[in-house]
Every structure is written in structure tokens, then in C-alpha cells.
Short mmCIF file of N, CA and C in Angstrom, two decimals:
data_model
loop_
_atom_site.label_atom_id
_atom_site.label_comp_id
_atom_site.label_asym_id
_atom_site.label_seq_id
_atom_site.Cartn_x
_atom_site.Cartn_y
_atom_site.Cartn_z
N MET A 29 27.83 45.86 -58.33
CA MET A 29 28.10 44.45 -58.46
C MET A 29 28.89 43.93 -57.27
N LYS A 30 29.86 44.75 -56.86
CA LYS A 30 30.69 44.38 -55.73
C LYS A 30 29.85 44.30 -54.45
N GLN A 31 28.89 45.21 -54.32
CA GLN A 31 28.04 45.24 -53.13
C GLN A 31 27.11 44.02 -53.10
N ILE A 32 26.58 43.60 -54.24
CA ILE A 32 25.72 42.41 -54.30
C ILE A 32 26.53 41.18 -53.91
N PHE A 33 27.78 41.12 -54.35
CA PHE A 33 28.65 40.00 -53.99
C PHE A 33 28.87 39.95 -52.47
N LYS A 34 29.08 41.13 -51.85
CA LYS A 34 29.29 41.19 -50.40
C LYS A 34 28.03 40.74 -49.66
N ILE A 35 26.87 41.20 -50.11
CA ILE A 35 25.60 40.83 -49.46
C ILE A 35 25.37 39.33 -49.60
N THR A 36 25.62 38.80 -50.80
CA THR A 36 25.45 37.36 -51.03
C THR A 36 26.41 36.56 -50.15
N ALA A 37 27.64 37.03 -50.03
CA ALA A 37 28.63 36.34 -49.20
C ALA A 37 28.21 36.37 -47.74
N VAL A 38 27.69 37.49 -47.27
CA VAL A 38 27.23 37.61 -45.88
C VAL A 38 26.05 36.67 -45.63
N VAL A 39 25.10 36.64 -46.56
CA VAL A 39 23.93 35.77 -46.41
C VAL A 39 24.35 34.30 -46.40
N VAL A 40 25.21 33.91 -47.34
CA VAL A 40 25.68 32.52 -47.40
C VAL A 40 26.46 32.18 -46.13
N GLY A 41 27.29 33.08 -45.67
CA GLY A 41 28.05 32.86 -44.43
C GLY A 41 27.13 32.72 -43.23
N ALA A 42 26.10 33.56 -43.16
CA ALA A 42 25.16 33.50 -42.05
C ALA A 42 24.39 32.18 -42.06
N ILE A 43 23.99 31.75 -43.25
CA ILE A 43 23.27 30.48 -43.37
C ILE A 43 24.18 29.33 -42.94
N PHE A 44 25.44 29.36 -43.34
CA PHE A 44 26.39 28.32 -42.96
C PHE A 44 26.57 28.28 -41.45
N VAL A 45 26.75 29.45 -40.83
CA VAL A 45 26.95 29.52 -39.37
C VAL A 45 25.71 29.03 -38.64
N LEU A 46 24.54 29.49 -39.07
CA LEU A 46 23.30 29.09 -38.41
C LEU A 46 23.02 27.60 -38.58
N SER A 47 23.33 27.06 -39.74
CA SER A 47 23.06 25.63 -39.95
C SER A 47 24.02 24.75 -39.15
N SER A 48 25.20 25.26 -38.85
CA SER A 48 26.15 24.45 -38.07
C SER A 48 25.92 24.59 -36.57
N CYS A 49 25.13 25.56 -36.15
CA CYS A 49 24.83 25.70 -34.72
C CYS A 49 24.02 24.50 -34.26
N GLY A 50 24.45 23.91 -33.19
CA GLY A 50 23.71 22.79 -32.63
C GLY A 50 23.90 21.50 -33.39
N ALA A 51 24.86 21.43 -34.26
CA ALA A 51 25.06 20.21 -35.04
C ALA A 51 25.50 19.04 -34.16
N ASN A 52 26.18 19.34 -33.06
CA ASN A 52 26.67 18.28 -32.18
C ASN A 52 25.76 18.05 -30.98
N ASP A 53 24.63 18.77 -30.91
CA ASP A 53 23.71 18.61 -29.79
C ASP A 53 23.07 17.23 -29.83
N LYS A 54 22.76 16.72 -28.64
CA LYS A 54 22.04 15.46 -28.55
C LYS A 54 20.60 15.71 -28.98
N PRO A 55 19.93 14.70 -29.50
CA PRO A 55 18.53 14.88 -29.84
C PRO A 55 17.72 15.14 -28.56
N SER A 56 16.76 16.02 -28.66
CA SER A 56 15.97 16.33 -27.48
C SER A 56 14.71 15.50 -27.47
N GLY A 57 14.12 15.38 -26.30
CA GLY A 57 12.89 14.62 -26.16
C GLY A 57 13.16 13.24 -25.58
N PRO A 58 12.08 12.58 -25.18
CA PRO A 58 12.24 11.26 -24.57
C PRO A 58 12.71 10.21 -25.57
N ASP A 59 13.63 9.36 -25.13
CA ASP A 59 14.14 8.25 -25.93
C ASP A 59 13.42 6.98 -25.47
N LEU A 60 12.41 6.57 -26.20
CA LEU A 60 11.58 5.43 -25.80
C LEU A 60 12.11 4.09 -26.28
N SER A 61 13.32 4.05 -26.81
CA SER A 61 13.86 2.78 -27.29
C SER A 61 14.05 1.82 -26.12
N GLY A 62 13.55 0.62 -26.28
CA GLY A 62 13.68 -0.40 -25.25
C GLY A 62 12.65 -0.30 -24.14
N ILE A 63 11.70 0.61 -24.25
CA ILE A 63 10.67 0.78 -23.22
C ILE A 63 9.41 0.05 -23.68
N ASP A 64 8.87 -0.82 -22.80
CA ASP A 64 7.65 -1.56 -23.13
C ASP A 64 6.50 -0.59 -23.39
N GLN A 65 5.55 -1.05 -24.19
CA GLN A 65 4.37 -0.23 -24.52
C GLN A 65 3.62 0.20 -23.25
N THR A 66 3.51 -0.71 -22.27
CA THR A 66 2.78 -0.39 -21.05
C THR A 66 3.48 0.67 -20.21
N ASP A 67 4.78 0.85 -20.40
CA ASP A 67 5.55 1.81 -19.61
C ASP A 67 5.81 3.13 -20.32
N GLN A 68 5.42 3.25 -21.58
CA GLN A 68 5.77 4.45 -22.34
C GLN A 68 5.12 5.71 -21.80
N ALA A 69 3.86 5.65 -21.38
CA ALA A 69 3.20 6.84 -20.84
C ALA A 69 3.86 7.25 -19.53
N TYR A 70 4.19 6.28 -18.69
CA TYR A 70 4.86 6.58 -17.42
C TYR A 70 6.26 7.15 -17.66
N PHE A 71 6.98 6.58 -18.63
CA PHE A 71 8.31 7.07 -18.98
C PHE A 71 8.23 8.53 -19.44
N THR A 72 7.30 8.82 -20.33
CA THR A 72 7.14 10.17 -20.85
C THR A 72 6.77 11.14 -19.74
N SER A 73 5.90 10.73 -18.84
CA SER A 73 5.51 11.57 -17.71
C SER A 73 6.72 11.86 -16.82
N SER A 74 7.50 10.84 -16.51
CA SER A 74 8.71 11.02 -15.69
C SER A 74 9.70 11.93 -16.39
N TYR A 75 9.86 11.74 -17.68
CA TYR A 75 10.77 12.57 -18.47
C TYR A 75 10.34 14.03 -18.42
N ASN A 76 9.05 14.26 -18.64
CA ASN A 76 8.55 15.64 -18.66
C ASN A 76 8.69 16.31 -17.30
N LEU A 77 8.44 15.59 -16.22
CA LEU A 77 8.61 16.16 -14.88
C LEU A 77 10.07 16.50 -14.62
N CYS A 78 10.97 15.65 -15.04
CA CYS A 78 12.41 15.89 -14.86
C CYS A 78 12.87 17.10 -15.67
N ASN A 79 12.28 17.29 -16.82
CA ASN A 79 12.74 18.30 -17.76
C ASN A 79 12.39 19.73 -17.36
N ILE A 80 11.58 19.91 -16.33
CA ILE A 80 11.18 21.26 -15.90
C ILE A 80 12.35 21.92 -15.17
N ASN A 81 12.87 23.00 -15.74
CA ASN A 81 13.98 23.78 -15.15
C ASN A 81 15.16 22.90 -14.74
N ASN A 82 15.48 21.90 -15.50
CA ASN A 82 16.55 20.96 -15.15
C ASN A 82 17.77 21.19 -16.01
N THR A 83 18.93 21.33 -15.36
CA THR A 83 20.20 21.38 -16.09
C THR A 83 21.19 20.38 -15.50
N LYS A 84 20.75 19.65 -14.49
CA LYS A 84 21.66 18.77 -13.75
C LYS A 84 21.56 17.30 -14.15
N PHE A 85 20.38 16.83 -14.53
CA PHE A 85 20.15 15.41 -14.76
C PHE A 85 19.82 15.11 -16.22
N ASP A 86 20.24 13.93 -16.68
CA ASP A 86 19.82 13.40 -17.97
C ASP A 86 18.42 12.83 -17.76
N CYS A 87 17.42 13.48 -18.32
CA CYS A 87 16.03 13.09 -18.05
C CYS A 87 15.67 11.73 -18.62
N ASN A 88 16.31 11.30 -19.70
CA ASN A 88 16.06 9.95 -20.20
C ASN A 88 16.54 8.92 -19.18
N CYS A 89 17.67 9.19 -18.56
CA CYS A 89 18.20 8.29 -17.52
C CYS A 89 17.27 8.27 -16.32
N VAL A 90 16.82 9.45 -15.88
CA VAL A 90 15.92 9.54 -14.73
C VAL A 90 14.62 8.79 -15.01
N ALA A 91 14.08 8.95 -16.20
CA ALA A 91 12.84 8.26 -16.55
C ALA A 91 13.05 6.75 -16.57
N ARG A 92 14.20 6.29 -17.08
CA ARG A 92 14.49 4.84 -17.07
C ARG A 92 14.62 4.30 -15.64
N VAL A 93 15.26 5.07 -14.76
CA VAL A 93 15.36 4.67 -13.35
C VAL A 93 13.96 4.54 -12.75
N ASN A 94 13.09 5.50 -13.05
CA ASN A 94 11.72 5.45 -12.53
C ASN A 94 10.95 4.25 -13.06
N VAL A 95 11.10 3.96 -14.35
CA VAL A 95 10.41 2.81 -14.94
C VAL A 95 10.93 1.51 -14.33
N ASP A 96 12.24 1.38 -14.18
CA ASP A 96 12.82 0.18 -13.56
C ASP A 96 12.35 0.01 -12.12
N HIS A 97 12.30 1.12 -11.39
CA HIS A 97 11.84 1.08 -9.99
C HIS A 97 10.38 0.63 -9.92
N ARG A 98 9.56 1.17 -10.82
CA ARG A 98 8.14 0.79 -10.83
C ARG A 98 7.99 -0.68 -11.16
N LYS A 99 8.75 -1.19 -12.14
CA LYS A 99 8.66 -2.61 -12.50
C LYS A 99 9.02 -3.50 -11.32
N THR A 100 10.12 -3.17 -10.65
CA THR A 100 10.57 -3.97 -9.50
C THR A 100 9.54 -3.95 -8.39
N ALA A 101 9.03 -2.76 -8.07
CA ALA A 101 8.03 -2.64 -7.00
C ALA A 101 6.74 -3.36 -7.38
N TYR A 102 6.35 -3.28 -8.64
CA TYR A 102 5.12 -3.94 -9.08
C TYR A 102 5.26 -5.46 -9.05
N GLN A 103 6.44 -5.96 -9.37
CA GLN A 103 6.67 -7.41 -9.28
C GLN A 103 6.53 -7.88 -7.84
N ASP A 104 7.06 -7.11 -6.89
CA ASP A 104 6.91 -7.44 -5.48
C ASP A 104 5.44 -7.38 -5.08
N TYR A 105 4.74 -6.36 -5.57
CA TYR A 105 3.33 -6.17 -5.26
C TYR A 105 2.50 -7.36 -5.74
N THR A 106 2.73 -7.79 -6.98
CA THR A 106 1.94 -8.91 -7.51
C THR A 106 2.30 -10.22 -6.81
N ALA A 107 3.56 -10.38 -6.43
CA ALA A 107 3.98 -11.61 -5.75
C ALA A 107 3.37 -11.72 -4.35
N ASN A 108 3.18 -10.57 -3.69
CA ASN A 108 2.66 -10.57 -2.32
C ASN A 108 1.24 -10.05 -2.21
N TYR A 109 0.53 -9.94 -3.32
CA TYR A 109 -0.80 -9.33 -3.31
C TYR A 109 -1.76 -10.07 -2.38
N ASP A 110 -1.90 -11.38 -2.56
CA ASP A 110 -2.88 -12.13 -1.77
C ASP A 110 -2.52 -12.21 -0.30
N SER A 111 -1.24 -12.26 0.02
CA SER A 111 -0.85 -12.42 1.42
C SER A 111 -0.71 -11.10 2.17
N LYS A 112 -0.40 -10.02 1.48
CA LYS A 112 -0.13 -8.76 2.18
C LYS A 112 -1.06 -7.62 1.75
N TYR A 113 -1.10 -7.32 0.47
CA TYR A 113 -1.77 -6.11 0.00
C TYR A 113 -3.29 -6.22 -0.04
N LYS A 114 -3.82 -7.38 -0.43
CA LYS A 114 -5.27 -7.55 -0.47
C LYS A 114 -5.88 -7.47 0.92
N PRO A 115 -5.31 -8.14 1.94
CA PRO A 115 -5.87 -7.99 3.28
C PRO A 115 -5.82 -6.54 3.80
N GLU A 116 -4.75 -5.82 3.46
CA GLU A 116 -4.66 -4.40 3.86
C GLU A 116 -5.77 -3.59 3.20
N LEU A 117 -6.01 -3.84 1.93
CA LEU A 117 -7.04 -3.12 1.20
C LEU A 117 -8.43 -3.46 1.74
N ASP A 118 -8.66 -4.74 2.04
CA ASP A 118 -9.94 -5.15 2.62
C ASP A 118 -10.18 -4.47 3.96
N LYS A 119 -9.12 -4.35 4.76
CA LYS A 119 -9.23 -3.68 6.06
C LYS A 119 -9.54 -2.20 5.89
N LYS A 120 -8.90 -1.55 4.92
CA LYS A 120 -9.18 -0.12 4.66
C LYS A 120 -10.64 0.08 4.27
N VAL A 121 -11.16 -0.80 3.41
CA VAL A 121 -12.56 -0.69 2.98
C VAL A 121 -13.49 -0.88 4.17
N ALA A 122 -13.22 -1.88 4.98
CA ALA A 122 -14.07 -2.14 6.15
C ALA A 122 -14.00 -0.98 7.15
N ASP A 123 -12.80 -0.47 7.41
CA ASP A 123 -12.65 0.65 8.35
C ASP A 123 -13.35 1.90 7.85
N LEU A 124 -13.21 2.20 6.57
CA LEU A 124 -13.84 3.39 6.02
C LEU A 124 -15.36 3.24 6.00
N SER A 125 -15.85 2.06 5.71
CA SER A 125 -17.30 1.81 5.74
C SER A 125 -17.85 2.03 7.14
N ALA A 126 -17.12 1.54 8.15
CA ALA A 126 -17.54 1.73 9.54
C ALA A 126 -17.49 3.21 9.92
N SER A 127 -16.49 3.92 9.46
CA SER A 127 -16.38 5.36 9.76
C SER A 127 -17.52 6.14 9.13
N ILE A 128 -17.87 5.79 7.90
CA ILE A 128 -18.99 6.46 7.23
C ILE A 128 -20.28 6.22 7.99
N GLU A 129 -20.49 4.98 8.39
CA GLU A 129 -21.70 4.63 9.14
C GLU A 129 -21.77 5.44 10.44
N GLU A 130 -20.65 5.57 11.13
CA GLU A 130 -20.59 6.33 12.37
C GLU A 130 -20.86 7.82 12.12
N LYS A 131 -20.27 8.36 11.06
CA LYS A 131 -20.48 9.78 10.72
C LYS A 131 -21.95 10.05 10.38
N GLU A 132 -22.58 9.10 9.69
CA GLU A 132 -24.00 9.28 9.35
C GLU A 132 -24.88 9.23 10.60
N LYS A 133 -24.53 8.38 11.56
CA LYS A 133 -25.29 8.32 12.82
C LYS A 133 -25.16 9.62 13.59
N ASN A 134 -23.98 10.23 13.54
CA ASN A 134 -23.73 11.46 14.29
C ASN A 134 -24.13 12.71 13.51
N ALA A 135 -24.74 12.55 12.36
CA ALA A 135 -25.18 13.67 11.52
C ALA A 135 -24.03 14.65 11.25
N SER A 136 -22.92 14.11 10.82
CA SER A 136 -21.76 14.94 10.49
C SER A 136 -22.03 15.74 9.21
N ASP A 137 -21.11 16.63 8.93
CA ASP A 137 -21.20 17.48 7.74
C ASP A 137 -21.35 16.60 6.49
N PRO A 138 -22.38 16.84 5.68
CA PRO A 138 -22.60 16.01 4.48
C PRO A 138 -21.43 16.05 3.49
N ARG A 139 -20.69 17.16 3.46
CA ARG A 139 -19.55 17.24 2.54
C ARG A 139 -18.46 16.25 2.94
N ILE A 140 -18.28 16.07 4.24
CA ILE A 140 -17.29 15.11 4.73
C ILE A 140 -17.72 13.69 4.37
N ILE A 141 -18.99 13.41 4.59
CA ILE A 141 -19.51 12.08 4.28
C ILE A 141 -19.40 11.80 2.78
N GLU A 142 -19.72 12.80 1.97
CA GLU A 142 -19.61 12.64 0.51
C GLU A 142 -18.17 12.36 0.10
N SER A 143 -17.25 13.07 0.71
CA SER A 143 -15.83 12.85 0.43
C SER A 143 -15.41 11.44 0.82
N MET A 144 -15.90 10.98 1.95
CA MET A 144 -15.57 9.63 2.40
C MET A 144 -16.15 8.58 1.45
N TYR A 145 -17.36 8.83 0.94
CA TYR A 145 -17.96 7.91 -0.04
C TYR A 145 -17.13 7.86 -1.32
N GLU A 146 -16.61 9.01 -1.75
CA GLU A 146 -15.76 9.04 -2.95
C GLU A 146 -14.49 8.21 -2.72
N GLU A 147 -13.92 8.37 -1.53
CA GLU A 147 -12.72 7.59 -1.20
C GLU A 147 -13.05 6.09 -1.15
N LEU A 148 -14.21 5.76 -0.59
CA LEU A 148 -14.64 4.36 -0.52
C LEU A 148 -14.85 3.79 -1.92
N ASP A 149 -15.46 4.57 -2.80
CA ASP A 149 -15.65 4.11 -4.18
C ASP A 149 -14.31 3.84 -4.87
N ALA A 150 -13.34 4.72 -4.63
CA ALA A 150 -12.00 4.53 -5.22
C ALA A 150 -11.35 3.26 -4.68
N LEU A 151 -11.49 3.02 -3.38
CA LEU A 151 -10.93 1.80 -2.78
C LEU A 151 -11.61 0.55 -3.33
N LYS A 152 -12.93 0.62 -3.51
CA LYS A 152 -13.65 -0.53 -4.05
C LYS A 152 -13.27 -0.79 -5.51
N ALA A 153 -13.03 0.28 -6.26
CA ALA A 153 -12.58 0.11 -7.65
C ALA A 153 -11.20 -0.53 -7.67
N GLU A 154 -10.34 -0.10 -6.76
CA GLU A 154 -9.00 -0.69 -6.65
C GLU A 154 -9.11 -2.16 -6.26
N GLN A 155 -10.05 -2.45 -5.38
CA GLN A 155 -10.29 -3.83 -4.95
C GLN A 155 -10.77 -4.68 -6.14
N ALA A 156 -11.65 -4.12 -6.95
CA ALA A 156 -12.18 -4.85 -8.11
C ALA A 156 -11.10 -5.08 -9.16
N ASP A 157 -10.22 -4.09 -9.36
CA ASP A 157 -9.12 -4.24 -10.32
C ASP A 157 -8.12 -5.30 -9.88
N GLY A 158 -7.97 -5.45 -8.58
CA GLY A 158 -6.97 -6.37 -8.06
C GLY A 158 -5.59 -5.89 -8.42
N MET A 159 -4.74 -6.81 -8.83
CA MET A 159 -3.36 -6.43 -9.15
C MET A 159 -3.15 -6.30 -10.65
N GLU A 160 -4.22 -6.23 -11.41
CA GLU A 160 -4.12 -6.26 -12.87
C GLU A 160 -3.80 -4.92 -13.51
N ASN A 161 -3.96 -3.81 -12.80
CA ASN A 161 -3.78 -2.51 -13.43
C ASN A 161 -2.56 -1.80 -12.86
N ILE A 162 -1.45 -1.83 -13.59
CA ILE A 162 -0.20 -1.23 -13.11
C ILE A 162 -0.32 0.29 -13.00
N ASP A 163 -1.21 0.90 -13.78
CA ASP A 163 -1.37 2.35 -13.73
C ASP A 163 -2.02 2.82 -12.43
N ASN A 164 -2.79 1.95 -11.76
CA ASN A 164 -3.39 2.30 -10.48
C ASN A 164 -2.49 1.94 -9.30
N PHE A 165 -1.39 1.30 -9.59
CA PHE A 165 -0.44 0.88 -8.56
C PHE A 165 0.24 2.10 -7.95
N LYS A 166 0.26 2.16 -6.62
CA LYS A 166 0.91 3.27 -5.93
C LYS A 166 2.38 2.93 -5.71
N ILE A 167 3.22 3.65 -6.41
CA ILE A 167 4.66 3.36 -6.41
C ILE A 167 5.30 3.91 -5.15
N PRO A 168 6.12 3.10 -4.46
CA PRO A 168 6.86 3.65 -3.32
C PRO A 168 7.90 4.65 -3.82
N PRO A 169 8.32 5.58 -2.98
CA PRO A 169 9.32 6.56 -3.42
C PRO A 169 10.64 5.90 -3.81
N LEU A 170 11.35 6.56 -4.71
CA LEU A 170 12.67 6.07 -5.10
C LEU A 170 13.61 6.10 -3.90
N PRO A 171 14.50 5.14 -3.78
CA PRO A 171 15.49 5.19 -2.71
C PRO A 171 16.42 6.38 -2.90
N TYR A 172 16.94 6.89 -1.81
CA TYR A 172 17.85 8.03 -1.86
C TYR A 172 19.05 7.70 -2.74
N GLY A 173 19.39 8.59 -3.64
CA GLY A 173 20.55 8.42 -4.50
C GLY A 173 20.32 7.57 -5.73
N ALA A 174 19.08 7.15 -5.97
CA ALA A 174 18.80 6.28 -7.11
C ALA A 174 19.11 6.94 -8.45
N THR A 175 18.99 8.25 -8.51
CA THR A 175 19.23 8.95 -9.78
C THR A 175 20.60 9.62 -9.83
N ASP A 176 21.47 9.32 -8.89
CA ASP A 176 22.81 9.93 -8.88
C ASP A 176 23.60 9.61 -10.15
N ARG A 177 23.37 8.44 -10.72
CA ARG A 177 24.09 8.06 -11.94
C ARG A 177 23.63 8.88 -13.15
N CYS A 178 22.55 9.64 -12.99
CA CYS A 178 22.00 10.42 -14.09
C CYS A 178 22.49 11.87 -14.11
N ILE A 179 23.37 12.23 -13.17
CA ILE A 179 23.87 13.60 -13.10
C ILE A 179 24.78 13.85 -14.30
N ILE A 180 24.50 14.96 -15.01
CA ILE A 180 25.33 15.30 -16.17
C ILE A 180 26.17 16.54 -15.92
N ALA A 181 25.80 17.33 -14.92
CA ALA A 181 26.56 18.55 -14.63
C ALA A 181 26.41 18.89 -13.16
N GLN A 182 27.48 19.35 -12.57
CA GLN A 182 27.44 19.79 -11.18
C GLN A 182 27.09 21.27 -11.15
N ASN A 183 26.09 21.63 -10.34
CA ASN A 183 25.70 23.04 -10.23
C ASN A 183 26.34 23.66 -9.02
#
């Protein structure tokens, strides 16, 4: 009887200790509160990239910095699309079309020409989308130190 009491006490004690482990830990995973529906996939992607072998940064903070940076850059992109970005895209399409034509005249390697056609198709699709698709928008790199406020531990 005494031995059963000891075993029961050990089991109850172990359950108590195990249940209290991690009780003060922060919830893990991306915190999507306050993130627009259009930005949730990008936020989650940024969070997951940050979370790989990371012990230095708060990944929710890093993902929010990335989403804010993308929003700001996209607003600039849409504001200047007709005056700056559309003419650049039109020039790229025209230059690539001329390059393909030249490569075909010179009987270049068909694999190179095929690759150039794929790139041209992608540019034309981007041209057709215009500024309406934020997921196709090429985000400029984050400025140096943009995620410094997200440091949680010094290594």
C-alpha cells in the first residue's frame, strides 16, 4: 500500500511538473492580428523564413517590418507607375524582343532563345497586370538596420 502511494505521488508530481513547463512561454507561430487579408500570405512567408535557425529576432516583428516595407514601396510604385515604371517595363519588352529577333537571325542556341521567350512572356504578363497585382510586385531590399528593433537576444 505504501509503495502504491509512492508511485501515485511520483506520477502526480511528474504530471504537475510537466504541465507547468512552458506555462510562461509566448505562443508560437505567426501573429496575424492587424494584418490585412492581402498581406497574410506574405507575412506568413516572412515569418517562416525568419524562423529558420533563429534565436536572435522576434519573427512576428520581422514579418511586420517586411509587410510595412512592402506596403510603402507598393504605394510609391502605384503612384509613379505611369511616369516611371511602365516606361521602364515597355523598354525592357522592346529590348528583349529585339534581342530575340537578333538571336534568331544569328541561329543561336535554341535553348537560349526559348529562355528569352519565357522571360518575354513573363514581362508581357507583368505588363498586362499593370500595377494591380501586389504579389507580382518586386520589393526593393529592406534598408540596413530596419529589423534592429526586432532583436530579442544578443548572440
